[in-house]
């Protein structure tokens, strides 16, 4: 019986879609979701007042996450091969790992975010970054550098 390896980029894509959906949930359900997820009281209050800032920021984050998921699914061989696939996946991995390990340095820029938010989101970024990195390593030869 042939052993089948787990496709880590497929897992990375699924996790990234779930995280994007959670962000979209903040837009749909408002202040309570921003509070629960630790985005800070200011973001929650802005959302409750109908200010566009939380919606715009969260929409951009969601769109980036969905783009990353598409790259993960492409690298996993589930959809058409996207341009600059290796480079894109390497950059996604790097961004996630830098965000995970560098949170201490960006915390002062967002003083309203809870410590729980920083540890939880950094842990998620670390897990996701490692999944993208190991998934890229796993599929490196399957993803030719030629489009």
Coordinates of N, CA and C in Angstrom, one line a residue:
X1 N 0.8 -1.2 0.0 CA 0.0 0.0 0.0 C 0.9 1.2 0.0
X2 N 0.6 2.1 -0.9 CA 1.4 3.3 -1.1 C 1.0 4.4 0.0
X3 N 2.0 4.9 0.7 CA 1.6 5.9 1.7 C 1.5 7.3 1.0
X4 N 0.4 8.0 1.4 CA 0.2 9.3 0.8 C 0.5 10.4 1.7
X5 N 1.4 11.3 1.3 CA 1.8 12.4 2.1 C 0.7 13.5 2.2
X6 N 0.6 14.1 3.3 CA -0.3 15.2 3.5 C 0.2 16.4 2.7
X7 N -0.7 17.0 2.0 CA -0.4 18.2 1.2 C -0.5 19.4 2.1
X8 N 0.7 19.9 2.6 CA 0.7 21.0 3.5 C 0.2 22.3 2.9
X9 N 0.4 22.5 1.6 CA -0.1 23.7 1.0 C -1.6 23.7 0.9
X10 N -2.2 22.5 0.8 CA -3.7 22.5 0.8 C -4.2 22.8 2.2
X11 N -3.5 22.3 3.2 CA -3.9 22.7 4.6 C -3.7 24.2 4.8
X12 N -2.6 24.7 4.4 CA -2.3 26.1 4.5 C -3.4 27.0 3.9
X13 N -3.8 26.6 2.7 CA -4.9 27.3 2.0 C -6.2 27.2 2.7
X14 N -6.6 26.1 3.2 CA -7.8 25.9 4.0 C -7.8 26.8 5.3
X15 N -6.7 26.7 6.0 CA -6.5 27.5 7.2 C -6.6 29.0 6.9
X16 N -6.0 29.4 5.8 CA -6.0 30.8 5.4 C -7.4 31.3 5.0
X17 N -8.1 30.5 4.3 CA -9.5 30.8 4.0 C -10.3 31.0 5.3
X18 N -10.1 30.1 6.3 CA -10.9 30.2 7.5 C -10.5 31.5 8.3
X19 N -9.3 31.8 8.3 CA -8.9 33.1 8.9 C -9.5 34.3 8.2
X20 N -9.5 34.2 6.9 CA -10.2 35.3 6.1 C -11.6 35.4 6.4
X21 N -12.3 34.3 6.6 CA -13.7 34.3 6.9 C -14.0 34.9 8.3
X22 N -13.1 34.6 9.2 CA -13.2 35.2 10.6 C -13.1 36.7 10.5
X23 N -12.1 37.2 9.7 CA -12.0 38.6 9.5 C -13.3 39.2 8.8
X24 N -13.9 38.5 7.9 CA -15.1 39.0 7.3 C -16.2 38.9 8.3
X25 N -16.2 38.0 9.2 CA -17.2 38.0 10.3 C -17.1 39.2 11.2
X26 N -15.9 39.8 11.3 CA -15.8 41.1 12.1 C -16.6 42.2 11.4
X27 N -16.5 42.2 10.0 CA -17.2 43.2 9.3 C -18.7 43.0 9.4
X28 N -19.1 41.8 9.3 CA -20.5 41.5 9.3 C -21.2 41.7 10.7
X29 N -20.5 41.2 11.7 CA -21.1 41.2 13.0 C -20.6 42.3 14.0
X30 N -19.6 43.1 13.5 CA -19.3 44.3 14.2 C -18.5 44.3 15.5
X31 N -18.7 45.3 16.3 CA -17.9 45.5 17.5 C -17.6 44.4 18.4
X32 N -18.6 43.5 18.6 CA -18.4 42.4 19.5 C -17.4 41.4 19.0
X33 N -17.4 41.2 17.7 CA -16.4 40.3 17.1 C -15.0 40.9 17.2
X34 N -14.9 42.3 16.9 CA -13.6 42.9 17.0 C -13.1 42.8 18.5
X35 N -13.9 43.0 19.5 CA -13.6 42.9 20.9 C -13.1 41.4 21.2
X36 N -14.0 40.5 20.8 CA -13.7 39.1 21.1 C -12.4 38.6 20.5
X37 N -12.1 39.1 19.3 CA -10.8 38.7 18.7 C -9.6 39.5 19.1
X38 N -9.8 40.5 20.0 CA -8.7 41.3 20.6 C -8.2 42.4 19.7
X39 N -9.0 42.9 18.8 CA -8.6 43.9 17.9 C -8.5 45.3 18.6
X40 N -9.1 45.4 19.7 CA -9.0 46.6 20.5 C -10.4 47.3 20.6
X41 N -10.5 48.0 21.7 CA -11.8 48.7 21.9 C -12.0 49.8 20.9
X42 N -10.9 50.5 20.5 CA -11.1 51.6 19.5 C -11.7 51.0 18.2
X43 N -11.2 49.9 17.7 CA -11.7 49.3 16.5 C -13.2 48.9 16.7
X44 N -13.5 48.4 17.8 CA -14.8 47.9 18.1 C -15.8 49.1 18.1
X45 N -15.4 50.2 18.8 CA -16.2 51.4 18.9 C -16.4 52.0 17.5
X46 N -15.3 52.1 16.7 CA -15.4 52.6 15.4 C -16.4 51.8 14.5
X47 N -16.3 50.5 14.6 CA -17.3 49.6 13.9 C -18.7 49.9 14.3
X48 N -18.9 50.0 15.6 CA -20.3 50.3 16.2 C -20.8 51.6 15.7
X49 N -19.9 52.6 15.5 CA -20.4 53.9 15.1 C -20.6 54.0 13.6
X50 N -20.3 52.9 12.9 CA -20.5 52.9 11.4 C -19.3 53.5 10.7
X51 N -18.2 53.7 11.4 CA -17.0 54.3 10.7 C -16.5 53.3 9.7
X52 N -16.0 53.8 8.5 CA -15.6 52.9 7.5 C -14.2 52.3 7.7
X53 N -13.4 52.9 8.6 CA -12.0 52.5 8.9 C -11.9 51.0 9.2
X54 N -12.6 50.5 10.2 CA -12.5 49.0 10.5 C -12.9 48.1 9.3
X55 N -13.9 48.6 8.5 CA -14.3 47.8 7.4 C -13.3 47.8 6.3
X56 N -12.7 48.9 6.0 CA -11.6 49.0 5.0 C -10.4 48.2 5.4
X57 N -9.9 48.4 6.6 CA -8.7 47.7 7.0 C -9.0 46.2 7.0
X58 N -10.1 45.8 7.6 CA -10.4 44.3 7.7 C -10.7 43.7 6.3
X59 N -11.3 44.5 5.4 CA -11.5 44.0 4.0 C -10.1 43.8 3.3
X60 N -9.2 44.7 3.5 CA -7.9 44.6 2.9 C -7.2 43.3 3.4
X61 N -7.2 43.2 4.7 CA -6.6 42.0 5.3 C -7.3 40.7 4.8
X62 N -8.6 40.7 4.7 CA -9.3 39.5 4.1 C -8.9 39.2 2.7
X63 N -8.8 40.3 1.9 CA -8.5 40.1 0.5 C -7.1 39.6 0.3
X64 N -6.1 40.1 1.1 CA -4.8 39.6 1.1 C -4.7 38.1 1.5
X65 N -5.5 37.7 2.5 CA -5.5 36.4 3.0 C -6.1 35.4 1.9
X66 N -7.1 35.9 1.3 CA -7.8 35.1 0.2 C -6.8 34.9 -1.0
X67 N -6.1 35.9 -1.3 CA -5.1 35.8 -2.4 C -4.0 34.8 -2.0
X68 N -3.6 34.9 -0.7 CA -2.6 33.9 -0.2 C -3.1 32.5 -0.3
X69 N -4.4 32.3 0.0 CA -5.0 31.0 -0.1 C -5.0 30.5 -1.5
X70 N -5.3 31.4 -2.4 CA -5.3 31.0 -3.9 C -3.9 30.5 -4.2
X71 N -2.9 31.2 -3.8 CA -1.5 30.8 -4.1 C -1.2 29.4 -3.4
X72 N -1.7 29.2 -2.2 CA -1.5 27.9 -1.6 C -2.1 26.8 -2.3
X73 N -3.4 27.0 -2.8 CA -4.1 26.0 -3.6 C -3.4 25.8 -4.9
X74 N -2.9 26.8 -5.5 CA -2.1 26.7 -6.7 C -0.9 25.8 -6.5
X75 N -0.1 26.1 -5.5 CA 1.1 25.4 -5.1 C 0.7 23.9 -4.8
X76 N -0.4 23.7 -4.2 CA -0.9 22.3 -3.9 C -1.3 21.5 -5.1
X77 N -1.4 22.2 -6.2 CA -1.8 21.5 -7.5 C -3.3 21.4 -7.6
X78 N -4.0 22.2 -6.8 CA -5.5 22.0 -6.9 C -6.2 23.0 -7.9
X79 N -5.5 24.0 -8.3 CA -6.0 24.9 -9.3 C -4.8 25.3 -10.2
X80 N -5.1 26.1 -11.3 CA -4.1 26.4 -12.3 C -2.9 27.0 -11.6
X81 N -1.8 26.8 -12.2 CA -0.5 27.3 -11.7 C -0.5 28.9 -11.9
X82 N -0.2 29.6 -10.8 CA -0.2 31.0 -10.9 C 1.2 31.5 -11.2
X83 N 1.3 32.7 -11.8 CA 2.7 33.3 -12.1 C 3.5 33.5 -10.8
X84 N 4.8 33.3 -10.9 CA 5.7 33.6 -9.8 C 5.3 32.8 -8.5
X85 N 4.9 31.5 -8.8 CA 4.3 30.7 -7.7 C 5.3 30.5 -6.6
X86 N 6.5 30.0 -6.9 CA 7.5 29.8 -5.9 C 7.8 31.0 -5.1
X87 N 8.1 32.1 -5.8 CA 8.4 33.4 -5.2 C 7.3 33.8 -4.3
X88 N 6.1 33.8 -4.8 CA 4.9 34.2 -4.1 C 4.7 33.4 -2.8
X89 N 4.9 32.1 -2.8 CA 4.8 31.2 -1.6 C 5.9 31.5 -0.7
X90 N 7.1 31.8 -1.2 CA 8.2 32.1 -0.3 C 8.0 33.4 0.4
X91 N 7.5 34.4 -0.3 CA 7.2 35.7 0.3 C 6.1 35.6 1.3
X92 N 5.1 34.8 1.0 CA 4.0 34.6 2.0 C 4.5 34.0 3.3
X93 N 5.3 33.0 3.1 CA 6.0 32.3 4.3 C 6.8 33.3 5.1
X94 N 7.6 34.1 4.4 CA 8.4 35.1 5.1 C 7.6 36.1 5.8
X95 N 6.6 36.6 5.2 CA 5.7 37.6 5.9 C 5.1 37.1 7.1
X96 N 4.6 35.9 7.0 CA 3.9 35.2 8.2 C 4.9 35.0 9.3
X97 N 6.1 34.5 9.0 CA 7.1 34.2 10.0 C 7.7 35.5 10.6
X98 N 7.9 36.5 9.8 CA 8.3 37.8 10.4 C 7.3 38.4 11.3
X99 N 6.0 38.3 10.9 CA 4.9 38.8 11.7 C 4.8 38.0 13.0
X100 N 5.0 36.7 12.9 CA 5.0 35.9 14.1 C 6.1 36.2 15.1
X101 N 7.3 36.3 14.6 CA 8.5 36.4 15.5 C 8.8 37.9 15.8
X102 N 8.2 38.8 15.0 CA 8.5 40.2 15.3 C 7.4 41.0 15.9
X103 N 6.4 40.3 16.5 CA 5.3 41.0 17.1 C 5.7 42.0 18.2
X104 N 6.7 41.7 18.9 CA 7.2 42.6 20.0 C 7.5 44.0 19.5
X105 N 8.0 44.0 18.3 CA 8.5 45.3 17.7 C 7.3 46.1 17.1
X106 N 6.2 45.4 16.7 CA 5.1 46.2 16.2 C 4.0 46.4 17.2
X107 N 4.1 45.8 18.4 CA 3.1 46.0 19.4 C 2.9 47.5 19.7
X108 N 3.9 48.3 19.9 CA 3.8 49.7 20.3 C 2.9 50.5 19.2
X109 N 2.9 50.1 18.0 CA 2.1 50.8 17.0 C 0.6 50.6 17.1
X110 N 0.3 49.5 17.9 CA -1.1 49.2 18.1 C -1.4 49.0 19.6
X111 N -1.3 50.0 20.4 CA -1.4 49.8 21.8 C -2.8 49.4 22.3
X112 N -3.8 49.5 21.5 CA -5.2 49.1 21.9 C -5.4 47.6 21.8
X113 N -4.5 46.9 21.1 CA -4.7 45.5 21.0 C -4.2 44.8 22.3
X114 N -5.0 43.8 22.7 CA -4.7 43.1 23.9 C -3.4 42.2 23.8
X115 N -2.8 41.8 24.9 CA -1.7 40.9 24.9 C -2.1 39.5 24.4
X116 N -3.3 39.2 24.8 CA -3.9 37.9 24.3 C -4.0 37.9 22.8
X117 N -4.4 39.0 22.2 CA -4.4 39.1 20.7 C -3.0 38.9 20.1
X118 N -2.0 39.6 20.7 CA -0.7 39.4 20.2 C -0.1 38.0 20.2
X119 N -0.3 37.4 21.4 CA 0.2 36.0 21.5 C -0.6 35.0 20.6
X120 N -1.9 35.2 20.6 CA -2.7 34.3 19.8 C -2.5 34.5 18.3
X121 N -2.5 35.7 17.9 CA -2.3 36.0 16.4 C -0.9 35.6 16.0
X122 N 0.1 35.9 16.9 CA 1.5 35.5 16.5 C 1.6 34.0 16.5
X123 N 1.0 33.3 17.3 CA 1.0 31.8 17.3 C 0.4 31.3 16.0
X124 N -0.7 31.9 15.6 CA -1.4 31.5 14.4 C -0.5 31.8 13.2
X125 N 0.1 33.0 13.2 CA 1.0 33.3 12.1 C 2.2 32.4 12.0
X126 N 2.7 32.0 13.2 CA 3.9 31.0 13.2 C 3.5 29.7 12.7
X127 N 2.3 29.2 13.1 CA 1.8 27.9 12.6 C 1.6 27.9 11.1
X128 N 0.9 29.0 10.7 CA 0.6 29.2 9.3 C 1.9 29.4 8.4
X129 N 2.8 30.2 8.9 CA 4.1 30.4 8.2 C 4.9 29.1 8.1
X130 N 4.9 28.3 9.1 CA 5.6 27.0 9.0 C 4.9 26.1 8.1
X131 N 3.6 26.1 8.1 CA 2.9 25.3 7.1 C 3.1 25.7 5.7
X132 N 3.1 26.9 5.4 CA 3.5 27.4 4.1 C 4.9 27.0 3.7
X133 N 5.8 27.3 4.7 CA 7.3 27.0 4.4 C 7.5 25.5 4.1
X134 N 7.0 24.6 5.0 CA 7.2 23.2 4.8 C 6.4 22.7 3.6
X135 N 5.2 23.3 3.3 CA 4.5 22.9 2.1 C 5.2 23.3 0.9
X136 N 5.9 24.4 0.9 CA 6.7 24.8 -0.3 C 7.8 23.9 -0.5
X137 N 8.5 23.6 0.6 CA 9.6 22.6 0.6 C 9.1 21.3 0.0
X138 N 8.0 20.8 0.5 CA 7.4 19.5 0.1 C 7.1 19.5 -1.4
X139 N 6.6 20.6 -2.0 CA 6.2 20.7 -3.3 C 7.1 21.4 -4.3
X140 N 8.3 21.7 -3.8 CA 9.3 22.6 -4.5 C 9.5 22.0 -6.0
X141 N 9.8 20.7 -6.1 CA 10.1 20.2 -7.4 C 8.8 20.0 -8.3
X142 N 7.7 19.9 -7.6 CA 6.4 19.8 -8.4 C 6.0 21.2 -9.0
X143 N 6.5 22.2 -8.4 CA 6.3 23.6 -8.8 C 7.5 24.1 -9.6
X144 N 7.5 23.8 -10.9 CA 8.6 24.2 -11.7 C 8.7 25.7 -11.7
X145 N 9.9 26.2 -11.9 CA 10.1 27.7 -11.9 C 9.6 28.3 -13.2
X146 N 9.3 27.4 -14.2 CA 8.8 27.9 -15.5 C 7.3 28.0 -15.5
X147 N 6.7 29.1 -16.0 CA 5.3 29.2 -16.0 C 4.8 28.3 -17.2

